[in-house]
Amino acid sequence: MSEQFSRLVSCADPAMVIVTTAAGNERGGCLVGFHAQSSIEPERYSLWLSKANHTYRLALRASHLAIHFLADDDIDLAAHFGTLTGDDVDKFQGVAFDAGAGGVPVLRQIPNWLVTRKVALLDEGGDHVCISTEPVEAHAGGGYRPLRLSMVDHLQPGHGNEERHDPPTERAAS
Ligand SMILES: Cc1cc2nc3c(=O)[nH]c(=O)nc-3n(C[C@H](O)[C@H](O)[C@H](O)COP(=O)(O)O)c2cc1C
């Protein structure tokens, strides 16, 4: 079953995005393949963040997330956000961005993006958590050829999906 499942979903070859967020004076962001529009009226966009990631823990405390739609020549930025972790480095050093709603970093290099407000979370016990969002700002910078999973599936993620942070949130540490 799981081999058939993997084959099915990898044939779909999803377009890749970078999700960024901010809480307090902390910023985070990571490469994401699990995301989709999830309602027309009201408009909703959902994404799934790994419980292992710094971005996930920050998103728990954040009000907004930005979703950047990558083109096929954005591989370097995809590698930057998909292989480094905010637990070790500040990924925004040397990366130009503007602050959107809720202080969320909007990457200047990527002309196609949504800024969204976090609406709901669904954690049904898996290694990724669904975050449902409401778009509050959208910028369509023109047509682009998406960067697809098959172009970046050789990258080594900054965190494996089985990793867990201890304590689970920064708030828990205080
Ligand atoms: C091809 C690829 C797809 C990925 N898809 C997701 C995803 O859908 N959701 C997610 O939370 N992380 C995903 N990741 C993992 C994170 O981008 C990666 O672990 C990142 O380094 C985490 O950074 P952070 O700890 O600063 O959040 C993916 C990584 C790669 C290479």
PDB file of C-alpha atoms and ligand atoms in Angstrom:
ATOM      1  CA  MET A   1       0.000   0.000   0.000  1.00  0.00           C
ATOM      2  CA  SER A   2       2.592   2.603   0.982  1.00  0.00           C
ATOM      3  CA  GLU A   3       4.652   2.026  -2.188  1.00  0.00           C
ATOM      4  CA  GLN A   4       1.513   2.515  -4.335  1.00  0.00           C
ATOM      5  CA  PHE A   5       0.624   5.616  -2.307  1.00  0.00           C
ATOM      6  CA  SER A   6       4.117   7.095  -2.821  1.00  0.00           C
ATOM      7  CA  ARG A   7       3.993   6.395  -6.547  1.00  0.00           C
ATOM      8  CA  LEU A   8       0.562   8.009  -6.889  1.00  0.00           C
ATOM      9  CA  VAL A   9       1.432  11.203  -5.032  1.00  0.00           C
ATOM     10  CA  SER A  10       4.865  11.635  -6.596  1.00  0.00           C
ATOM     11  CA  CYS A  11       3.267  11.518 -10.080  1.00  0.00           C
ATOM     12  CA  ALA A  12       1.179  14.551  -9.070  1.00  0.00           C
ATOM     13  CA  ASP A  13       4.541  16.397  -8.775  1.00  0.00           C
ATOM     14  CA  PRO A  14       3.303  19.401  -6.751  1.00  0.00           C
ATOM     15  CA  ALA A  15       4.542  22.958  -7.229  1.00  0.00           C
ATOM     16  CA  MET A  16       6.798  24.134  -4.407  1.00  0.00           C
ATOM     17  CA  VAL A  17       6.326  27.169  -2.152  1.00  0.00           C
ATOM     18  CA  ILE A  18       8.284  28.875   0.599  1.00  0.00           C
ATOM     19  CA  VAL A  19       6.183  29.584   3.682  1.00  0.00           C
ATOM     20  CA  THR A  20       7.376  32.351   6.001  1.00  0.00           C
ATOM     21  CA  THR A  21       6.060  33.596   9.305  1.00  0.00           C
ATOM     22  CA  ALA A  22       6.957  35.796  12.282  1.00  0.00           C
ATOM     23  CA  ALA A  23       6.156  36.084  15.974  1.00  0.00           C
ATOM     24  CA  GLY A  24       7.624  38.708  18.298  1.00  0.00           C
ATOM     25  CA  ASN A  25      11.040  39.544  16.866  1.00  0.00           C
ATOM     26  CA  GLU A  26      11.580  36.048  15.460  1.00  0.00           C
ATOM     27  CA  ARG A  27      11.225  35.109  11.769  1.00  0.00           C
ATOM     28  CA  GLY A  28      11.070  31.705  10.155  1.00  0.00           C
ATOM     29  CA  GLY A  29      10.395  30.009   6.868  1.00  0.00           C
ATOM     30  CA  CYS A  30      10.772  26.706   5.057  1.00  0.00           C
ATOM     31  CA  LEU A  31      10.259  24.992   1.716  1.00  0.00           C
ATOM     32  CA  VAL A  32       6.828  23.325   1.495  1.00  0.00           C
ATOM     33  CA  GLY A  33       5.330  20.835  -0.946  1.00  0.00           C
ATOM     34  CA  PHE A  34       2.116  20.166   1.005  1.00  0.00           C
ATOM     35  CA  HIS A  35      -0.245  23.071   0.201  1.00  0.00           C
ATOM     36  CA  ALA A  36      -3.435  23.826  -1.780  1.00  0.00           C
ATOM     37  CA  GLN A  37      -6.413  26.140  -2.178  1.00  0.00           C
ATOM     38  CA  SER A  38      -9.020  24.596   0.104  1.00  0.00           C
ATOM     39  CA  SER A  39     -12.168  26.750  -0.319  1.00  0.00           C
ATOM     40  CA  ILE A  40     -13.539  29.170  -2.946  1.00  0.00           C
ATOM     41  CA  GLU A  41     -16.081  31.032  -0.796  1.00  0.00           C
ATOM     42  CA  PRO A  42     -14.797  31.978   1.667  1.00  0.00           C
ATOM     43  CA  GLU A  43     -11.297  31.939   0.162  1.00  0.00           C
ATOM     44  CA  ARG A  44      -9.026  29.561   2.037  1.00  0.00           C
ATOM     45  CA  TYR A  45      -5.510  28.258   1.437  1.00  0.00           C
ATOM     46  CA  SER A  46      -4.182  25.321   3.473  1.00  0.00           C
ATOM     47  CA  LEU A  47      -0.666  24.140   4.093  1.00  0.00           C
ATOM     48  CA  TRP A  48       0.882  21.390   6.144  1.00  0.00           C
ATOM     49  CA  LEU A  49       3.920  22.025   8.331  1.00  0.00           C
ATOM     50  CA  SER A  50       6.153  19.362   9.822  1.00  0.00           C
ATOM     51  CA  LYS A  51       6.153  19.183  13.610  1.00  0.00           C
ATOM     52  CA  ALA A  52       9.945  18.901  13.348  1.00  0.00           C
ATOM     53  CA  ASN A  53      10.382  22.385  11.868  1.00  0.00           C
ATOM     54  CA  HIS A  54      11.295  25.674  13.479  1.00  0.00           C
ATOM     55  CA  THR A  55       8.749  27.282  11.099  1.00  0.00           C
ATOM     56  CA  TYR A  56       5.962  25.127  12.567  1.00  0.00           C
ATOM     57  CA  ARG A  57       6.761  26.069  16.147  1.00  0.00           C
ATOM     58  CA  LEU A  58       6.875  29.734  15.182  1.00  0.00           C
ATOM     59  CA  ALA A  59       3.602  29.431  13.230  1.00  0.00           C
ATOM     60  CA  LEU A  60       1.867  28.226  16.404  1.00  0.00           C
ATOM     61  CA  ARG A  61       2.538  31.678  17.905  1.00  0.00           C
ATOM     62  CA  ALA A  62       2.102  33.714  14.689  1.00  0.00           C
ATOM     63  CA  SER A  63      -1.016  35.444  13.350  1.00  0.00           C
ATOM     64  CA  HIS A  64      -0.003  35.439   9.663  1.00  0.00           C
ATOM     65  CA  LEU A  65       1.898  33.355   7.114  1.00  0.00           C
ATOM     66  CA  ALA A  66       3.197  34.285   3.655  1.00  0.00           C
ATOM     67  CA  ILE A  67       3.181  31.716   0.851  1.00  0.00           C
ATOM     68  CA  HIS A  68       5.630  32.317  -2.016  1.00  0.00           C
ATOM     69  CA  PHE A  69       5.049  30.429  -5.293  1.00  0.00           C
ATOM     70  CA  LEU A  70       8.419  29.408  -6.724  1.00  0.00           C
ATOM     71  CA  ALA A  71       9.459  29.419 -10.383  1.00  0.00           C
ATOM     72  CA  ASP A  72      11.783  26.822 -11.902  1.00  0.00           C
ATOM     73  CA  ASP A  73      14.786  29.169 -11.602  1.00  0.00           C
ATOM     74  CA  ASP A  74      14.319  29.635  -7.827  1.00  0.00           C
ATOM     75  CA  ILE A  75      16.206  26.450  -6.921  1.00  0.00           C
ATOM     76  CA  ASP A  76      18.893  28.264  -4.896  1.00  0.00           C
ATOM     77  CA  LEU A  77      16.311  29.958  -2.680  1.00  0.00           C
ATOM     78  CA  ALA A  78      14.401  26.652  -2.371  1.00  0.00           C
ATOM     79  CA  ALA A  79      17.607  24.954  -1.206  1.00  0.00           C
ATOM     80  CA  HIS A  80      18.309  27.777   1.263  1.00  0.00           C
ATOM     81  CA  PHE A  81      14.873  27.478   2.915  1.00  0.00           C
ATOM     82  CA  GLY A  82      14.572  23.703   2.541  1.00  0.00           C
ATOM     83  CA  THR A  83      17.941  22.496   3.808  1.00  0.00           C
ATOM     84  CA  LEU A  84      18.828  24.985   6.560  1.00  0.00           C
ATOM     85  CA  THR A  85      16.906  25.266   9.813  1.00  0.00           C
ATOM     86  CA  GLY A  86      15.984  28.375  11.783  1.00  0.00           C
ATOM     87  CA  ASP A  87      17.028  26.379  14.847  1.00  0.00           C
ATOM     88  CA  ASP A  88      20.664  26.901  13.756  1.00  0.00           C
ATOM     89  CA  VAL A  89      20.776  29.947  11.460  1.00  0.00           C
ATOM     90  CA  ASP A  90      18.908  33.144  10.597  1.00  0.00           C
ATOM     91  CA  LYS A  91      17.749  32.315   7.060  1.00  0.00           C
ATOM     92  CA  PHE A  92      16.802  35.955   6.484  1.00  0.00           C
ATOM     93  CA  GLN A  93      20.352  37.281   6.784  1.00  0.00           C
ATOM     94  CA  GLY A  94      21.274  38.461   3.272  1.00  0.00           C
ATOM     95  CA  VAL A  95      17.744  37.767   1.946  1.00  0.00           C
ATOM     96  CA  ALA A  96      15.758  40.895   0.974  1.00  0.00           C
ATOM     97  CA  PHE A  97      12.222  41.053   2.333  1.00  0.00           C
ATOM     98  CA  ASP A  98       9.437  43.476   3.289  1.00  0.00           C
ATOM     99  CA  ALA A  99       7.264  43.148   6.376  1.00  0.00           C
ATOM    100  CA  GLY A 100       3.654  42.233   5.553  1.00  0.00           C
ATOM    101  CA  ALA A 101       0.615  41.911   7.845  1.00  0.00           C
ATOM    102  CA  GLY A 102       1.554  40.635  11.289  1.00  0.00           C
ATOM    103  CA  GLY A 103       5.238  41.330  10.500  1.00  0.00           C
ATOM    104  CA  VAL A 104       5.415  38.331   8.169  1.00  0.00           C
ATOM    105  CA  PRO A 105       8.485  38.469   5.857  1.00  0.00           C
ATOM    106  CA  VAL A 106       7.556  38.805   2.166  1.00  0.00           C
ATOM    107  CA  LEU A 107      10.542  37.779   0.042  1.00  0.00           C
ATOM    108  CA  ARG A 108      11.409  40.396  -2.623  1.00  0.00           C
ATOM    109  CA  GLN A 109      12.913  37.827  -4.996  1.00  0.00           C
ATOM    110  CA  ILE A 110       9.551  36.064  -5.451  1.00  0.00           C
ATOM    111  CA  PRO A 111       6.867  38.110  -7.287  1.00  0.00           C
ATOM    112  CA  ASN A 112       4.017  35.596  -6.744  1.00  0.00           C
ATOM    113  CA  TRP A 113       2.792  35.436  -3.163  1.00  0.00           C
ATOM    114  CA  LEU A 114      -0.075  35.419  -0.701  1.00  0.00           C
ATOM    115  CA  VAL A 115      -0.109  36.913   2.764  1.00  0.00           C
ATOM    116  CA  THR A 116      -2.591  34.973   4.845  1.00  0.00           C
ATOM    117  CA  ARG A 117      -4.163  35.055   8.279  1.00  0.00           C
ATOM    118  CA  LYS A 118      -4.116  31.855  10.291  1.00  0.00           C
ATOM    119  CA  VAL A 119      -7.684  30.580  10.745  1.00  0.00           C
ATOM    120  CA  ALA A 120      -7.477  27.029  12.139  1.00  0.00           C
ATOM    121  CA  LEU A 121      -5.103  24.160  12.826  1.00  0.00           C
ATOM    122  CA  LEU A 122      -5.783  20.453  12.462  1.00  0.00           C
ATOM    123  CA  ASP A 123      -3.443  18.025  14.214  1.00  0.00           C
ATOM    124  CA  GLU A 124      -4.736  14.503  13.787  1.00  0.00           C
ATOM    125  CA  GLY A 125      -1.588  12.904  15.179  1.00  0.00           C
ATOM    126  CA  GLY A 126       0.522  12.739  12.012  1.00  0.00           C
ATOM    127  CA  ASP A 127       3.937  14.268  11.472  1.00  0.00           C
ATOM    128  CA  HIS A 128       2.482  17.331   9.681  1.00  0.00           C
ATOM    129  CA  VAL A 129      -0.162  19.765  10.963  1.00  0.00           C
ATOM    130  CA  CYS A 130      -2.735  21.381   8.655  1.00  0.00           C
ATOM    131  CA  ILE A 131      -2.955  25.166   8.890  1.00  0.00           C
ATOM    132  CA  SER A 132      -6.002  26.676   7.206  1.00  0.00           C
ATOM    133  CA  THR A 133      -5.514  30.314   6.239  1.00  0.00           C
ATOM    134  CA  GLU A 134      -7.465  33.240   4.817  1.00  0.00           C
ATOM    135  CA  PRO A 135      -5.640  35.237   2.119  1.00  0.00           C
ATOM    136  CA  VAL A 136      -5.518  38.925   3.104  1.00  0.00           C
ATOM    137  CA  GLU A 137      -3.176  40.124   0.348  1.00  0.00           C
ATOM    138  CA  ALA A 138      -2.203  38.560  -2.966  1.00  0.00           C
ATOM    139  CA  HIS A 139       0.375  39.512  -5.563  1.00  0.00           C
ATOM    140  CA  ALA A 140       0.348  37.785  -8.952  1.00  0.00           C
ATOM    141  CA  GLY A 141       3.559  38.843 -10.654  1.00  0.00           C
ATOM    142  CA  GLY A 142       2.700  37.230 -13.976  1.00  0.00           C
ATOM    143  CA  GLY A 143       2.877  33.781 -15.490  1.00  0.00           C
ATOM    144  CA  TYR A 144       5.653  31.461 -14.334  1.00  0.00           C
ATOM    145  CA  ARG A 145       6.767  27.876 -14.739  1.00  0.00           C
ATOM    146  CA  PRO A 146       6.449  26.316 -11.256  1.00  0.00           C
ATOM    147  CA  LEU A 147       9.367  24.737  -9.452  1.00  0.00           C
ATOM    148  CA  ARG A 148       8.170  21.167  -8.992  1.00  0.00           C
ATOM    149  CA  LEU A 149       8.898  18.559  -6.335  1.00  0.00           C
ATOM    150  CA  SER A 150      10.781  16.394  -8.858  1.00  0.00           C
ATOM    151  CA  MET A 151      13.303  19.270  -9.320  1.00  0.00           C
ATOM    152  CA  VAL A 152      14.115  19.512  -5.597  1.00  0.00           C
ATOM    153  CA  ASP A 153      13.482  16.035  -4.177  1.00  0.00           C
ATOM    154  CA  HIS A 154      17.254  15.470  -3.996  1.00  0.00           C
ATOM    155  CA  LEU A 155      17.541  18.172  -1.287  1.00  0.00           C
ATOM    156  CA  GLN A 156      18.232  17.030   2.272  1.00  0.00           C
ATOM    157  CA  PRO A 157      15.619  18.708   4.542  1.00  0.00           C
ATOM    158  CA  GLY A 158      16.979  20.700   7.497  1.00  0.00           C
ATOM    159  CA  HIS A 159      14.849  18.494   9.773  1.00  0.00           C
ATOM    160  CA  GLY A 160      13.690  14.912   9.241  1.00  0.00           C
ATOM    161  CA  ASN A 161       9.904  14.521   9.658  1.00  0.00           C
ATOM    162  CA  GLU A 162      10.405  12.187  12.623  1.00  0.00           C
ATOM    163  CA  GLU A 163      12.399  14.720  14.686  1.00  0.00           C
ATOM    164  CA  ARG A 164      10.744  16.447  17.662  1.00  0.00           C
ATOM    165  CA  HIS A 165      11.865  19.543  19.513  1.00  0.00           C
ATOM    166  CA  ASP A 166      12.311  19.324  23.261  1.00  0.00           C
ATOM    167  CA  PRO A 167      10.609  21.291  24.772  1.00  0.00           C
ATOM    168  CA  PRO A 168       8.014  21.370  21.971  1.00  0.00           C
ATOM    169  CA  THR A 169       7.637  25.159  21.919  1.00  0.00           C
ATOM    170  CA  GLU A 170       9.795  28.089  22.967  1.00  0.00           C
ATOM    171  CA  ARG A 171       6.951  29.147  25.277  1.00  0.00           C
ATOM    172  CA  ALA A 172       7.202  25.784  27.063  1.00  0.00           C
ATOM    173  CA  ALA A 173      10.827  26.543  27.881  1.00  0.00           C
ATOM    174  CA  SER A 174       9.977  29.634  29.944  1.00  0.00           C
TER     175      SER A 174
HETATM  176  C1  LIG B   1      11.420  18.681  -1.374  1.00  0.00           C
HETATM  177  C2  LIG B   1      11.051  19.123   0.017  1.00  0.00           C
HETATM  178  C3  LIG B   1       9.712  19.251   0.383  1.00  0.00           C
HETATM  179  C4  LIG B   1       9.368  19.664   1.683  1.00  0.00           C
HETATM  180  N1  LIG B   1       8.036  19.788   2.033  1.00  0.00           N
HETATM  181  C5  LIG B   1       7.727  20.218   3.290  1.00  0.00           C
HETATM  182  C6  LIG B   1       6.363  20.415   3.660  1.00  0.00           C
HETATM  183  O1  LIG B   1       5.410  20.210   2.886  1.00  0.00           O
HETATM  184  N2  LIG B   1       6.098  20.867   4.926  1.00  0.00           N
HETATM  185  C7  LIG B   1       7.102  21.130   5.816  1.00  0.00           C
HETATM  186  O2  LIG B   1       6.816  21.553   6.933  1.00  0.00           O
HETATM  187  N3  LIG B   1       8.408  20.921   5.504  1.00  0.00           N
HETATM  188  C8  LIG B   1       8.730  20.487   4.256  1.00  0.00           C
HETATM  189  N4  LIG B   1      10.036  20.302   3.910  1.00  0.00           N
HETATM  190  C9  LIG B   1      11.077  20.386   4.958  1.00  0.00           C
HETATM  191  C10 LIG B   1      11.558  21.770   5.342  1.00  0.00           C
HETATM  192  O3  LIG B   1      11.552  22.689   4.257  1.00  0.00           O
HETATM  193  C11 LIG B   1      13.011  21.669   5.889  1.00  0.00           C
HETATM  194  O4  LIG B   1      13.118  20.650   6.875  1.00  0.00           O
HETATM  195  C12 LIG B   1      13.514  22.992   6.449  1.00  0.00           C
HETATM  196  O5  LIG B   1      14.923  22.929   6.514  1.00  0.00           O
HETATM  197  C13 LIG B   1      12.927  23.294   7.820  1.00  0.00           C
HETATM  198  O6  LIG B   1      13.394  24.565   8.228  1.00  0.00           O
HETATM  199  P1  LIG B   1      12.970  25.185   9.640  1.00  0.00           P
HETATM  200  O7  LIG B   1      13.428  24.225  10.722  1.00  0.00           O
HETATM  201  O8  LIG B   1      13.726  26.495   9.685  1.00  0.00           O
HETATM  202  O9  LIG B   1      11.496  25.381   9.615  1.00  0.00           O
HETATM  203  C14 LIG B   1      10.397  19.936   2.620  1.00  0.00           C
HETATM  204  C15 LIG B   1      11.740  19.856   2.231  1.00  0.00           C
HETATM  205  C16 LIG B   1      12.081  19.457   0.955  1.00  0.00           C
HETATM  206  C17 LIG B   1      13.538  19.371   0.573  1.00  0.00           C
END
